[in-house]
PDB file of C-alpha atoms in Angstrom:
ATOM      1  CA  MET A 258     -90.126   0.190 -18.279  1.00  0.00           C
ATOM      2  CA  ASN A 259     -89.501   3.467 -16.306  1.00  0.00           C
ATOM      3  CA  SER A 260     -91.971   4.631 -14.145  1.00  0.00           C
ATOM      4  CA  PHE A 261     -94.573   7.230 -15.490  1.00  0.00           C
ATOM      5  CA  PRO A 262     -93.664  10.987 -14.663  1.00  0.00           C
ATOM      6  CA  PHE A 263     -97.453  11.286 -13.902  1.00  0.00           C
ATOM      7  CA  SER A 264     -99.558   8.897 -12.006  1.00  0.00           C
ATOM      8  CA  ILE A 265    -102.602   7.870 -14.231  1.00  0.00           C
ATOM      9  CA  LEU A 266    -104.619   7.604 -11.042  1.00  0.00           C
ATOM     10  CA  LEU A 267    -104.012  11.067  -9.911  1.00  0.00           C
ATOM     11  CA  LEU A 268    -105.328  12.147 -13.359  1.00  0.00           C
ATOM     12  CA  LYS A 269    -108.864  10.085 -13.151  1.00  0.00           C
ATOM     13  CA  PRO A 270    -111.605  12.620 -13.133  1.00  0.00           C
ATOM     14  CA  SER A 271    -114.072  12.589 -10.192  1.00  0.00           C
ATOM     15  CA  ILE A 272    -117.848  11.474 -10.746  1.00  0.00           C
ATOM     16  CA  THR A 273    -118.816  15.004 -10.863  1.00  0.00           C
ATOM     17  CA  THR A 274    -116.412  16.130 -13.504  1.00  0.00           C
ATOM     18  CA  LYS A 275    -118.058  17.053 -16.714  1.00  0.00           C
ATOM     19  CA  LYS A 276    -117.930  14.797 -19.941  1.00  0.00           C
ATOM     20  CA  SER A 277    -115.983  17.579 -21.801  1.00  0.00           C
ATOM     21  CA  THR A 278    -113.438  17.702 -18.977  1.00  0.00           C
ATOM     22  CA  MET A 279    -113.037  13.904 -18.678  1.00  0.00           C
ATOM     23  CA  LYS A 280    -112.220  13.619 -22.346  1.00  0.00           C
ATOM     24  CA  LYS A 281    -109.679  16.347 -21.712  1.00  0.00           C
ATOM     25  CA  PHE A 282    -108.019  14.216 -19.025  1.00  0.00           C
ATOM     26  CA  THR A 283    -108.287  10.948 -20.913  1.00  0.00           C
ATOM     27  CA  SER A 284    -106.682  12.258 -23.818  1.00  0.00           C
ATOM     28  CA  PHE A 285    -103.792  14.012 -21.667  1.00  0.00           C
ATOM     29  CA  THR A 286    -103.448  10.513 -19.696  1.00  0.00           C
ATOM     30  CA  PHE A 287    -102.948   8.878 -22.864  1.00  0.00           C
ATOM     31  CA  LEU A 288    -100.551  11.241 -24.072  1.00  0.00           C
ATOM     32  CA  VAL A 289     -98.400  10.857 -20.877  1.00  0.00           C
ATOM     33  CA  PHE A 290     -98.749   7.270 -21.166  1.00  0.00           C
ATOM     34  CA  LEU A 291     -97.335   7.487 -24.786  1.00  0.00           C
ATOM     35  CA  PHE A 292     -94.796   9.690 -23.952  1.00  0.00           C
ATOM     36  CA  SER A 293     -93.447   7.483 -21.243  1.00  0.00           C
ATOM     37  CA  VAL A 294     -93.259   4.476 -23.277  1.00  0.00           C
ATOM     38  CA  PHE A 295     -91.423   6.193 -26.152  1.00  0.00           C
ATOM     39  CA  GLU A 296     -89.004   7.676 -23.332  1.00  0.00           C
ATOM     40  CA  SER A 297     -88.483   4.273 -21.965  1.00  0.00           C
ATOM     41  CA  TYR A 298     -87.505   2.971 -25.455  1.00  0.00           C
ATOM     42  CA  ALA A 299     -85.378   5.981 -26.444  1.00  0.00           C
ATOM     43  CA  GLN A 300     -82.777   5.723 -23.736  1.00  0.00           C
ATOM     44  CA  THR A 301     -79.363   4.676 -25.015  1.00  0.00           C
ATOM     45  CA  ALA A 302     -75.894   4.353 -23.764  1.00  0.00           C
ATOM     46  CA  ARG A 303     -72.623   4.210 -25.569  1.00  0.00           C
ATOM     47  CA  LEU A 304     -70.620   1.099 -25.704  1.00  0.00           C
ATOM     48  CA  GLN A 305     -67.105  -0.203 -27.003  1.00  0.00           C
ATOM     49  CA  VAL A 306     -66.231  -3.751 -27.166  1.00  0.00           C
ATOM     50  CA  ILE A 307     -62.472  -4.754 -27.227  1.00  0.00           C
ATOM     51  CA  HIS A 308     -61.314  -8.558 -27.987  1.00  0.00           C
ATOM     52  CA  ASN A 309     -58.241  -9.002 -25.768  1.00  0.00           C
ATOM     53  CA  SER A 310     -58.890 -13.233 -25.150  1.00  0.00           C
ATOM     54  CA  PRO A 311     -55.554 -14.706 -26.247  1.00  0.00           C
ATOM     55  CA  ASP A 312     -56.958 -18.252 -26.347  1.00  0.00           C
ATOM     56  CA  ALA A 313     -56.432 -19.903 -29.750  1.00  0.00           C
ATOM     57  CA  ALA A 314     -60.265 -20.919 -29.462  1.00  0.00           C
ATOM     58  CA  ALA A 315     -61.371 -17.442 -29.460  1.00  0.00           C
ATOM     59  CA  ALA A 316     -59.067 -16.177 -32.197  1.00  0.00           C
ATOM     60  CA  GLU A 317     -62.286 -14.996 -33.678  1.00  0.00           C
ATOM     61  CA  VAL A 318     -65.754 -14.676 -32.033  1.00  0.00           C
ATOM     62  CA  ASP A 319     -69.361 -13.952 -32.823  1.00  0.00           C
ATOM     63  CA  VAL A 320     -70.781 -11.326 -30.318  1.00  0.00           C
ATOM     64  CA  TYR A 321     -75.037 -11.244 -30.113  1.00  0.00           C
ATOM     65  CA  ILE A 322     -77.123  -8.797 -28.394  1.00  0.00           C
ATOM     66  CA  ASN A 323     -80.485  -9.971 -27.368  1.00  0.00           C
ATOM     67  CA  GLY A 324     -80.126 -12.669 -29.929  1.00  0.00           C
ATOM     68  CA  GLU A 325     -79.046 -10.349 -32.535  1.00  0.00           C
ATOM     69  CA  LEU A 326     -75.794 -10.892 -34.403  1.00  0.00           C
ATOM     70  CA  GLU A 327     -73.545  -7.582 -33.888  1.00  0.00           C
ATOM     71  CA  LEU A 328     -70.089  -8.512 -34.408  1.00  0.00           C
ATOM     72  CA  ASP A 329     -69.318 -11.304 -36.848  1.00  0.00           C
ATOM     73  CA  ASN A 330     -65.879 -12.866 -36.866  1.00  0.00           C
ATOM     74  CA  PHE A 331     -64.825 -10.424 -34.300  1.00  0.00           C
ATOM     75  CA  ALA A 332     -60.964 -10.866 -34.146  1.00  0.00           C
ATOM     76  CA  PHE A 333     -58.436 -11.104 -31.272  1.00  0.00           C
ATOM     77  CA  ARG A 334     -56.996  -7.885 -30.498  1.00  0.00           C
ATOM     78  CA  THR A 335     -59.387  -5.548 -32.341  1.00  0.00           C
ATOM     79  CA  ALA A 336     -61.893  -3.106 -31.085  1.00  0.00           C
ATOM     80  CA  THR A 337     -65.166  -1.798 -32.157  1.00  0.00           C
ATOM     81  CA  PRO A 338     -65.961   2.217 -32.144  1.00  0.00           C
ATOM     82  CA  PHE A 339     -68.576   3.398 -29.563  1.00  0.00           C
ATOM     83  CA  ILE A 340     -71.892   2.492 -30.757  1.00  0.00           C
ATOM     84  CA  ASP A 341     -75.503   3.320 -29.104  1.00  0.00           C
ATOM     85  CA  VAL A 342     -77.145   0.429 -27.254  1.00  0.00           C
ATOM     86  CA  ALA A 343     -80.451   0.355 -25.506  1.00  0.00           C
ATOM     87  CA  ALA A 344     -80.244   1.451 -21.948  1.00  0.00           C
ATOM     88  CA  GLY A 345     -82.709   1.189 -18.839  1.00  0.00           C
ATOM     89  CA  VAL A 346     -83.820  -2.367 -20.033  1.00  0.00           C
ATOM     90  CA  PRO A 347     -81.962  -5.489 -19.723  1.00  0.00           C
ATOM     91  CA  ILE A 348     -79.852  -6.566 -22.636  1.00  0.00           C
ATOM     92  CA  SER A 349     -78.190 -10.074 -23.177  1.00  0.00           C
ATOM     93  CA  ILE A 350     -74.715 -10.313 -24.546  1.00  0.00           C
ATOM     94  CA  ASP A 351     -73.517 -13.579 -25.863  1.00  0.00           C
ATOM     95  CA  VAL A 352     -70.018 -14.574 -27.160  1.00  0.00           C
ATOM     96  CA  ALA A 353     -69.966 -17.555 -29.460  1.00  0.00           C
ATOM     97  CA  PRO A 354     -67.628 -19.349 -31.583  1.00  0.00           C
ATOM     98  CA  ALA A 355     -66.773 -17.641 -35.138  1.00  0.00           C
ATOM     99  CA  SER A 356     -69.177 -18.732 -37.751  1.00  0.00           C
ATOM    100  CA  SER A 357     -71.794 -19.670 -35.425  1.00  0.00           C
ATOM    101  CA  THR A 358     -75.403 -19.888 -36.345  1.00  0.00           C
ATOM    102  CA  SER A 359     -77.269 -18.533 -33.470  1.00  0.00           C
ATOM    103  CA  ALA A 360     -76.852 -17.049 -29.777  1.00  0.00           C
ATOM    104  CA  ALA A 361     -77.905 -20.667 -28.611  1.00  0.00           C
ATOM    105  CA  GLN A 362     -74.310 -21.516 -29.153  1.00  0.00           C
ATOM    106  CA  SER A 363     -73.121 -18.988 -26.744  1.00  0.00           C
ATOM    107  CA  LEU A 364     -69.654 -19.881 -24.825  1.00  0.00           C
ATOM    108  CA  TYR A 365     -70.409 -16.716 -22.561  1.00  0.00           C
ATOM    109  CA  ASN A 366     -73.353 -14.819 -21.458  1.00  0.00           C
ATOM    110  CA  LEU A 367     -73.668 -11.639 -19.631  1.00  0.00           C
ATOM    111  CA  THR A 368     -77.125 -10.073 -18.961  1.00  0.00           C
ATOM    112  CA  THR A 369     -76.993  -6.435 -17.617  1.00  0.00           C
ATOM    113  CA  THR A 370     -78.722  -3.154 -17.700  1.00  0.00           C
ATOM    114  CA  LEU A 371     -76.660  -0.296 -18.745  1.00  0.00           C
ATOM    115  CA  ALA A 372     -77.569   3.427 -17.681  1.00  0.00           C
ATOM    116  CA  ASN A 373     -79.132   6.000 -19.746  1.00  0.00           C
ATOM    117  CA  GLY A 374     -76.380   8.627 -21.010  1.00  0.00           C
ATOM    118  CA  GLU A 375     -73.515   6.429 -19.725  1.00  0.00           C
ATOM    119  CA  THR A 376     -70.473   5.317 -21.459  1.00  0.00           C
ATOM    120  CA  TYR A 377     -69.225   1.754 -21.370  1.00  0.00           C
ATOM    121  CA  ILE A 378     -65.856  -0.333 -22.256  1.00  0.00           C
ATOM    122  CA  ALA A 379     -66.355  -3.912 -22.385  1.00  0.00           C
ATOM    123  CA  ILE A 380     -63.126  -6.039 -22.833  1.00  0.00           C
ATOM    124  CA  ALA A 381     -62.951  -9.677 -23.448  1.00  0.00           C
ATOM    125  CA  ASN A 382     -60.695 -11.350 -21.328  1.00  0.00           C
ATOM    126  CA  GLY A 383     -59.214 -14.576 -20.190  1.00  0.00           C
ATOM    127  CA  ILE A 384     -59.488 -18.200 -21.403  1.00  0.00           C
ATOM    128  CA  VAL A 385     -62.439 -20.272 -23.202  1.00  0.00           C
ATOM    129  CA  SER A 386     -60.687 -23.564 -23.048  1.00  0.00           C
ATOM    130  CA  GLU A 387     -60.472 -26.021 -20.334  1.00  0.00           C
ATOM    131  CA  THR A 388     -56.854 -27.107 -20.646  1.00  0.00           C
ATOM    132  CA  GLY A 389     -53.980 -26.028 -22.264  1.00  0.00           C
ATOM    133  CA  TYR A 390     -53.357 -22.935 -20.191  1.00  0.00           C
ATOM    134  CA  THR A 391     -52.302 -21.736 -16.944  1.00  0.00           C
ATOM    135  CA  ASN A 392     -55.501 -19.893 -16.071  1.00  0.00           C
ATOM    136  CA  PRO A 393     -58.189 -22.309 -18.113  1.00  0.00           C
ATOM    137  CA  ASP A 394     -61.934 -21.364 -17.998  1.00  0.00           C
ATOM    138  CA  SER A 395     -61.284 -17.763 -16.934  1.00  0.00           C
ATOM    139  CA  PHE A 396     -63.390 -16.068 -20.059  1.00  0.00           C
ATOM    140  CA  LEU A 397     -65.350 -13.026 -18.884  1.00  0.00           C
ATOM    141  CA  LEU A 398     -66.228  -9.609 -19.934  1.00  0.00           C
ATOM    142  CA  SER A 399     -64.466  -7.009 -17.979  1.00  0.00           C
ATOM    143  CA  ILE A 400     -66.800  -3.799 -17.956  1.00  0.00           C
ATOM    144  CA  PHE A 401     -65.915  -0.242 -17.049  1.00  0.00           C
ATOM    145  CA  ALA A 402     -68.743   1.827 -16.633  1.00  0.00           C
ATOM    146  CA  LEU A 403     -67.153   5.186 -16.769  1.00  0.00           C
ATOM    147  CA  GLY A 404     -65.805   5.178 -20.169  1.00  0.00           C
ATOM    148  CA  ARG A 405     -64.701   8.222 -22.271  1.00  0.00           C
ATOM    149  CA  GLU A 406     -64.716   9.171 -26.077  1.00  0.00           C
ATOM    150  CA  GLU A 407     -62.443  12.066 -25.711  1.00  0.00           C
ATOM    151  CA  ALA A 408     -59.975  13.456 -23.262  1.00  0.00           C
ATOM    152  CA  SER A 409     -60.982  15.960 -20.447  1.00  0.00           C
ATOM    153  CA  SER A 410     -58.660  18.451 -22.040  1.00  0.00           C
ATOM    154  CA  ALA A 411     -57.249  19.146 -25.548  1.00  0.00           C
ATOM    155  CA  THR A 412     -53.769  19.151 -24.175  1.00  0.00           C
ATOM    156  CA  ASN A 413     -54.250  15.694 -22.468  1.00  0.00           C
ATOM    157  CA  THR A 414     -54.443  12.121 -23.463  1.00  0.00           C
ATOM    158  CA  ASP A 415     -56.729  10.265 -20.917  1.00  0.00           C
ATOM    159  CA  VAL A 416     -55.558   6.451 -20.487  1.00  0.00           C
ATOM    160  CA  LEU A 417     -57.816   3.789 -19.060  1.00  0.00           C
ATOM    161  CA  VAL A 418     -55.270   0.437 -17.981  1.00  0.00           C
ATOM    162  CA  ASN A 419     -56.726  -2.801 -17.868  1.00  0.00           C
ATOM    163  CA  HIS A 420     -54.638  -5.735 -16.931  1.00  0.00           C
ATOM    164  CA  GLY A 421     -55.808  -8.417 -19.408  1.00  0.00           C
ATOM    165  CA  SER A 422     -52.888 -10.955 -19.270  1.00  0.00           C
ATOM    166  CA  PRO A 423     -54.126 -14.359 -18.019  1.00  0.00           C
ATOM    167  CA  ASP A 424     -50.911 -15.614 -16.652  1.00  0.00           C
ATOM    168  CA  ALA A 425     -49.156 -12.174 -15.507  1.00  0.00           C
ATOM    169  CA  PRO A 426     -49.275 -11.515 -11.538  1.00  0.00           C
ATOM    170  CA  ALA A 427     -50.581  -8.308 -10.069  1.00  0.00           C
ATOM    171  CA  VAL A 428     -48.185  -5.559 -11.439  1.00  0.00           C
ATOM    172  CA  ASP A 429     -47.066  -1.714 -11.039  1.00  0.00           C
ATOM    173  CA  VAL A 430     -46.546   0.474 -14.150  1.00  0.00           C
ATOM    174  CA  VAL A 431     -43.828   2.724 -13.599  1.00  0.00           C
ATOM    175  CA  GLU A 432     -43.118   5.948 -15.648  1.00  0.00           C
ATOM    176  CA  THR A 433     -39.249   6.276 -15.792  1.00  0.00           C
ATOM    177  CA  SER A 434     -38.873   9.294 -18.550  1.00  0.00           C
ATOM    178  CA  ALA A 435     -40.188  12.099 -16.760  1.00  0.00           C
ATOM    179  CA  PRO A 436     -40.001  10.433 -14.134  1.00  0.00           C
ATOM    180  CA  ALA A 437     -43.442  10.290 -13.010  1.00  0.00           C
ATOM    181  CA  GLY A 438     -42.845   7.096 -10.992  1.00  0.00           C
ATOM    182  CA  THR A 439     -45.596   4.615  -9.915  1.00  0.00           C
ATOM    183  CA  ILE A 440     -48.619   5.798 -12.072  1.00  0.00           C
ATOM    184  CA  VAL A 441     -50.577   2.466 -11.743  1.00  0.00           C
ATOM    185  CA  GLY A 442     -50.058   0.133  -8.492  1.00  0.00           C
ATOM    186  CA  ASN A 443     -51.012  -3.257  -7.782  1.00  0.00           C
ATOM    187  CA  ILE A 444     -53.491  -3.964 -10.745  1.00  0.00           C
ATOM    188  CA  ALA A 445     -54.418  -7.671 -11.082  1.00  0.00           C
ATOM    189  CA  PHE A 446     -56.079  -9.499 -13.871  1.00  0.00           C
ATOM    190  CA  PRO A 447     -58.711  -8.682 -15.068  1.00  0.00           C
ATOM    191  CA  ASN A 448     -59.099  -5.584 -13.358  1.00  0.00           C
ATOM    192  CA  PHE A 449     -59.260  -1.703 -14.453  1.00  0.00           C
ATOM    193  CA  ALA A 450     -57.177   1.179 -13.108  1.00  0.00           C
ATOM    194  CA  GLY A 451     -59.184   4.474 -13.505  1.00  0.00           C
ATOM    195  CA  TYR A 452     -58.313   7.135 -16.117  1.00  0.00           C
ATOM    196  CA  LEU A 453     -54.630   8.797 -15.867  1.00  0.00           C
ATOM    197  CA  GLU A 454     -55.042  12.346 -17.547  1.00  0.00           C
ATOM    198  CA  LEU A 455     -51.725  12.402 -18.873  1.00  0.00           C
ATOM    199  CA  PRO A 456     -50.204  15.774 -20.605  1.00  0.00           C
ATOM    200  CA  THR A 457     -49.844  14.403 -24.019  1.00  0.00           C
ATOM    201  CA  ALA A 458     -46.067  13.426 -24.473  1.00  0.00           C
ATOM    202  CA  ASP A 459     -43.787  10.580 -25.110  1.00  0.00           C
ATOM    203  CA  TYR A 460     -43.406   8.386 -22.068  1.00  0.00           C
ATOM    204  CA  THR A 461     -41.272   5.209 -21.122  1.00  0.00           C
ATOM    205  CA  LEU A 462     -43.424   2.868 -18.971  1.00  0.00           C
ATOM    206  CA  ASP A 463     -41.795  -0.296 -16.873  1.00  0.00           C
ATOM    207  CA  VAL A 464     -43.899  -3.140 -15.987  1.00  0.00           C
ATOM    208  CA  ARG A 465     -42.974  -4.621 -12.588  1.00  0.00           C
ATOM    209  CA  PRO A 466     -44.406  -7.264 -10.241  1.00  0.00           C
ATOM    210  CA  ALA A 467     -46.484  -5.362  -7.564  1.00  0.00           C
ATOM    211  CA  GLY A 468     -43.979  -4.138  -4.971  1.00  0.00           C
ATOM    212  CA  SER A 469     -41.193  -5.083  -6.782  1.00  0.00           C
ATOM    213  CA  SER A 470     -38.164  -3.033  -8.532  1.00  0.00           C
ATOM    214  CA  THR A 471     -37.645  -5.585 -10.851  1.00  0.00           C
ATOM    215  CA  THR A 472     -38.648  -4.700 -14.395  1.00  0.00           C
ATOM    216  CA  VAL A 473     -40.411  -7.452 -16.365  1.00  0.00           C
ATOM    217  CA  ALA A 474     -40.807  -5.481 -19.620  1.00  0.00           C
ATOM    218  CA  SER A 475     -40.200  -1.666 -20.544  1.00  0.00           C
ATOM    219  CA  TYR A 476     -42.226   0.163 -23.347  1.00  0.00           C
ATOM    220  CA  SER A 477     -42.317   3.291 -25.039  1.00  0.00           C
ATOM    221  CA  ALA A 478     -45.739   5.215 -25.035  1.00  0.00           C
ATOM    222  CA  PRO A 479     -45.281   7.730 -27.849  1.00  0.00           C
ATOM    223  CA  LEU A 480     -48.370   9.715 -27.003  1.00  0.00           C
ATOM    224  CA  GLN A 481     -47.171  12.962 -28.570  1.00  0.00           C
ATOM    225  CA  SER A 482     -45.711  11.306 -31.520  1.00  0.00           C
ATOM    226  CA  LEU A 483     -49.077   9.448 -32.117  1.00  0.00           C
ATOM    227  CA  GLU A 484     -50.792  12.722 -32.244  1.00  0.00           C
ATOM    228  CA  LEU A 485     -53.174  11.338 -29.431  1.00  0.00           C
ATOM    229  CA  ASN A 486     -53.750  14.771 -27.731  1.00  0.00           C
ATOM    230  CA  GLY A 487     -57.308  15.406 -26.864  1.00  0.00           C
ATOM    231  CA  THR A 488     -58.193  11.628 -27.082  1.00  0.00           C
ATOM    232  CA  ALA A 489     -59.050   9.018 -24.835  1.00  0.00           C
ATOM    233  CA  ILE A 490     -57.446   5.360 -25.100  1.00  0.00           C
ATOM    234  CA  THR A 491     -57.550   2.118 -23.263  1.00  0.00           C
ATOM    235  CA  VAL A 492     -54.100   0.451 -22.809  1.00  0.00           C
ATOM    236  CA  LEU A 493     -54.188  -3.232 -22.291  1.00  0.00           C
ATOM    237  CA  ALA A 494     -51.848  -5.854 -20.763  1.00  0.00           C
ATOM    238  CA  SER A 495     -52.383  -8.679 -23.611  1.00  0.00           C
ATOM    239  CA  GLY A 496     -51.064 -12.049 -24.185  1.00  0.00           C
ATOM    240  CA  PHE A 497     -48.928 -14.442 -22.138  1.00  0.00           C
ATOM    241  CA  LEU A 498     -45.724 -13.592 -19.871  1.00  0.00           C
ATOM    242  CA  ASP A 499     -44.911 -17.351 -20.567  1.00  0.00           C
ATOM    243  CA  PRO A 500     -46.300 -18.402 -24.157  1.00  0.00           C
ATOM    244  CA  ALA A 501     -44.649 -22.069 -23.983  1.00  0.00           C
ATOM    245  CA  ALA A 502     -46.797 -22.739 -21.028  1.00  0.00           C
ATOM    246  CA  ASN A 503     -49.975 -21.593 -22.615  1.00  0.00           C
ATOM    247  CA  SER A 504     -50.363 -23.424 -25.829  1.00  0.00           C
ATOM    248  CA  ASN A 505     -47.739 -21.073 -27.347  1.00  0.00           C
ATOM    249  CA  GLY A 506     -50.067 -18.301 -27.655  1.00  0.00           C
ATOM    250  CA  PRO A 507     -49.341 -14.817 -28.272  1.00  0.00           C
ATOM    251  CA  ALA A 508     -46.419 -13.164 -25.894  1.00  0.00           C
ATOM    252  CA  PHE A 509     -47.172 -10.294 -23.642  1.00  0.00           C
ATOM    253  CA  GLY A 510     -47.322  -6.697 -24.585  1.00  0.00           C
ATOM    254  CA  LEU A 511     -49.073  -3.408 -24.031  1.00  0.00           C
ATOM    255  CA  TRP A 512     -51.657  -2.817 -26.770  1.00  0.00           C
ATOM    256  CA  VAL A 513     -53.770   0.482 -27.332  1.00  0.00           C
ATOM    257  CA  ALA A 514     -57.336   0.759 -28.324  1.00  0.00           C
ATOM    258  CA  THR A 515     -58.640   4.300 -29.647  1.00  0.00           C
ATOM    259  CA  ALA A 516     -62.191   5.623 -29.440  1.00  0.00           C
ATOM    260  CA  ALA A 517     -62.447   4.966 -33.312  1.00  0.00           C
ATOM    261  CA  GLY A 518     -61.762   1.228 -33.059  1.00  0.00           C
ATOM    262  CA  GLY A 519     -59.984  -1.062 -35.344  1.00  0.00           C
ATOM    263  CA  GLU A 520     -56.850  -3.123 -34.853  1.00  0.00           C
ATOM    264  CA  LEU A 521     -55.307  -2.501 -31.655  1.00  0.00           C
ATOM    265  CA  ILE A 522     -51.993  -0.713 -31.460  1.00  0.00           C
ATOM    266  CA  PRO A 523     -48.810  -2.166 -29.860  1.00  0.00           C
ATOM    267  CA  LEU A 524     -46.702  -0.134 -27.725  1.00  0.00           C
ATOM    268  CA  PRO A 525     -43.143  -0.784 -28.982  1.00  0.00           C
ATOM    269  CA  ALA A 526     -40.445  -2.141 -26.510  1.00  0.00           C
ATOM    270  CA  SER A 527     -38.268   0.441 -25.054  1.00  0.00           C
ATOM    271  CA  SER A 528     -34.891   0.475 -26.212  1.00  0.00           C
ATOM    272  CA  ALA A 529     -31.636   1.976 -25.455  1.00  0.00           C
ATOM    273  CA  ARG A 530     -28.131   2.242 -27.829  1.00  0.00           C
ATOM    274  CA  LEU A 531     -25.455   0.067 -26.509  1.00  0.00           C
ATOM    275  CA  GLN A 532     -21.612  -0.495 -27.816  1.00  0.00           C
ATOM    276  CA  VAL A 533     -19.694  -3.335 -26.756  1.00  0.00           C
ATOM    277  CA  ILE A 534     -15.760  -3.597 -26.629  1.00  0.00           C
ATOM    278  CA  HIS A 535     -13.783  -6.514 -26.074  1.00  0.00           C
ATOM    279  CA  ASN A 536     -10.638  -5.655 -23.814  1.00  0.00           C
ATOM    280  CA  SER A 537     -10.100  -9.009 -21.807  1.00  0.00           C
ATOM    281  CA  PRO A 538      -6.359  -9.857 -22.594  1.00  0.00           C
ATOM    282  CA  ASP A 539      -6.723 -13.624 -21.106  1.00  0.00           C
ATOM    283  CA  ALA A 540      -5.765 -15.936 -24.210  1.00  0.00           C
ATOM    284  CA  ALA A 541      -8.614 -18.172 -23.065  1.00  0.00           C
ATOM    285  CA  ALA A 542     -11.085 -15.332 -24.234  1.00  0.00           C
ATOM    286  CA  ALA A 543      -9.231 -14.219 -27.326  1.00  0.00           C
ATOM    287  CA  GLU A 544     -12.503 -14.679 -28.929  1.00  0.00           C
ATOM    288  CA  VAL A 545     -15.963 -14.775 -27.194  1.00  0.00           C
ATOM    289  CA  ASP A 546     -19.723 -15.374 -28.342  1.00  0.00           C
ATOM    290  CA  VAL A 547     -22.004 -12.486 -26.885  1.00  0.00           C
ATOM    291  CA  TYR A 548     -25.699 -13.637 -26.343  1.00  0.00           C
ATOM    292  CA  ILE A 549     -28.699 -11.262 -25.459  1.00  0.00           C
ATOM    293  CA  ASN A 550     -31.626 -12.905 -23.920  1.00  0.00           C
ATOM    294  CA  GLY A 551     -30.486 -16.079 -25.152  1.00  0.00           C
ATOM    295  CA  GLU A 552     -30.123 -14.989 -28.715  1.00  0.00           C
ATOM    296  CA  LEU A 553     -26.493 -14.972 -30.158  1.00  0.00           C
ATOM    297  CA  GLU A 554     -25.531 -11.364 -31.095  1.00  0.00           C
ATOM    298  CA  LEU A 555     -21.845 -11.259 -31.220  1.00  0.00           C
ATOM    299  CA  ASP A 556     -20.286 -14.222 -33.082  1.00  0.00           C
ATOM    300  CA  ASN A 557     -16.539 -14.872 -32.275  1.00  0.00           C
ATOM    301  CA  PHE A 558     -16.272 -11.449 -30.887  1.00  0.00           C
ATOM    302  CA  ALA A 559     -12.284 -10.633 -30.848  1.00  0.00           C
ATOM    303  CA  PHE A 560      -9.897  -9.035 -28.092  1.00  0.00           C
ATOM    304  CA  ARG A 561      -9.431  -5.153 -28.916  1.00  0.00           C
ATOM    305  CA  THR A 562     -12.326  -5.087 -31.171  1.00  0.00           C
ATOM    306  CA  ALA A 563     -15.695  -3.140 -30.404  1.00  0.00           C
ATOM    307  CA  THR A 564     -19.219  -3.156 -32.086  1.00  0.00           C
ATOM    308  CA  PRO A 565     -20.840   0.155 -33.546  1.00  0.00           C
TER     309      PRO A 565
END
């Protein structure tokens, strides 16, 4: 409970105070006490919860706050809207298996005290299981304490970035269409990079191992096409770079949580237009097969022919 705005001892009347004055001071002291109690319980913070744990054992979870079920069967790659929660007092957050019966079945507990009037984003990241994954038993709630529900400017989109891919190394995020260059540098699991206040436009984002010029994946970030001007969003690295080494779990991607919550929005893989022309006159290459990323794209592709 917060300290009282006035000390009761300072309001205690002296022995020579008249009885009526004593009643007045006693009543005032009691009112101050009631106001202080009310104020301590009236404190609230804003909280959004995002489920980004790719562990199959946590495909759906139950979330309890102070022993009360708040999120039932909360699914991977979904988010709540921002809600009011108690501030100024300790709260206990438990994550339990889906269809649990009480917080006693908790897989993970976090006890924390939120600040009055502050806005928080809590992301469930990592792995619950002890085997079957390259980063087992790494589950946690990653909490950002300076969240936003809207952009700082109506013409901007404010973007919070979280590295939530358990098997991905530290990465750089490089914007290549403007080009703005490296906009997030050396971010590692499960950390946040603070808000990027971006003019609302359509961007191309390359994900690269930190300090490398090699692009692991490239994504379109169509902030303007999605009409995200004036909004604040969270972009999460989600899933596995190597699903085969992680119980064939969901593949790596960049996903967006909006302040309204709901299912996360995948950022589409960036693409280019390509035409292939076969002009090798070697008889041994009269027809060839062409593979892209291991997938057969052109079968028996003949000399002096072209694709669209």
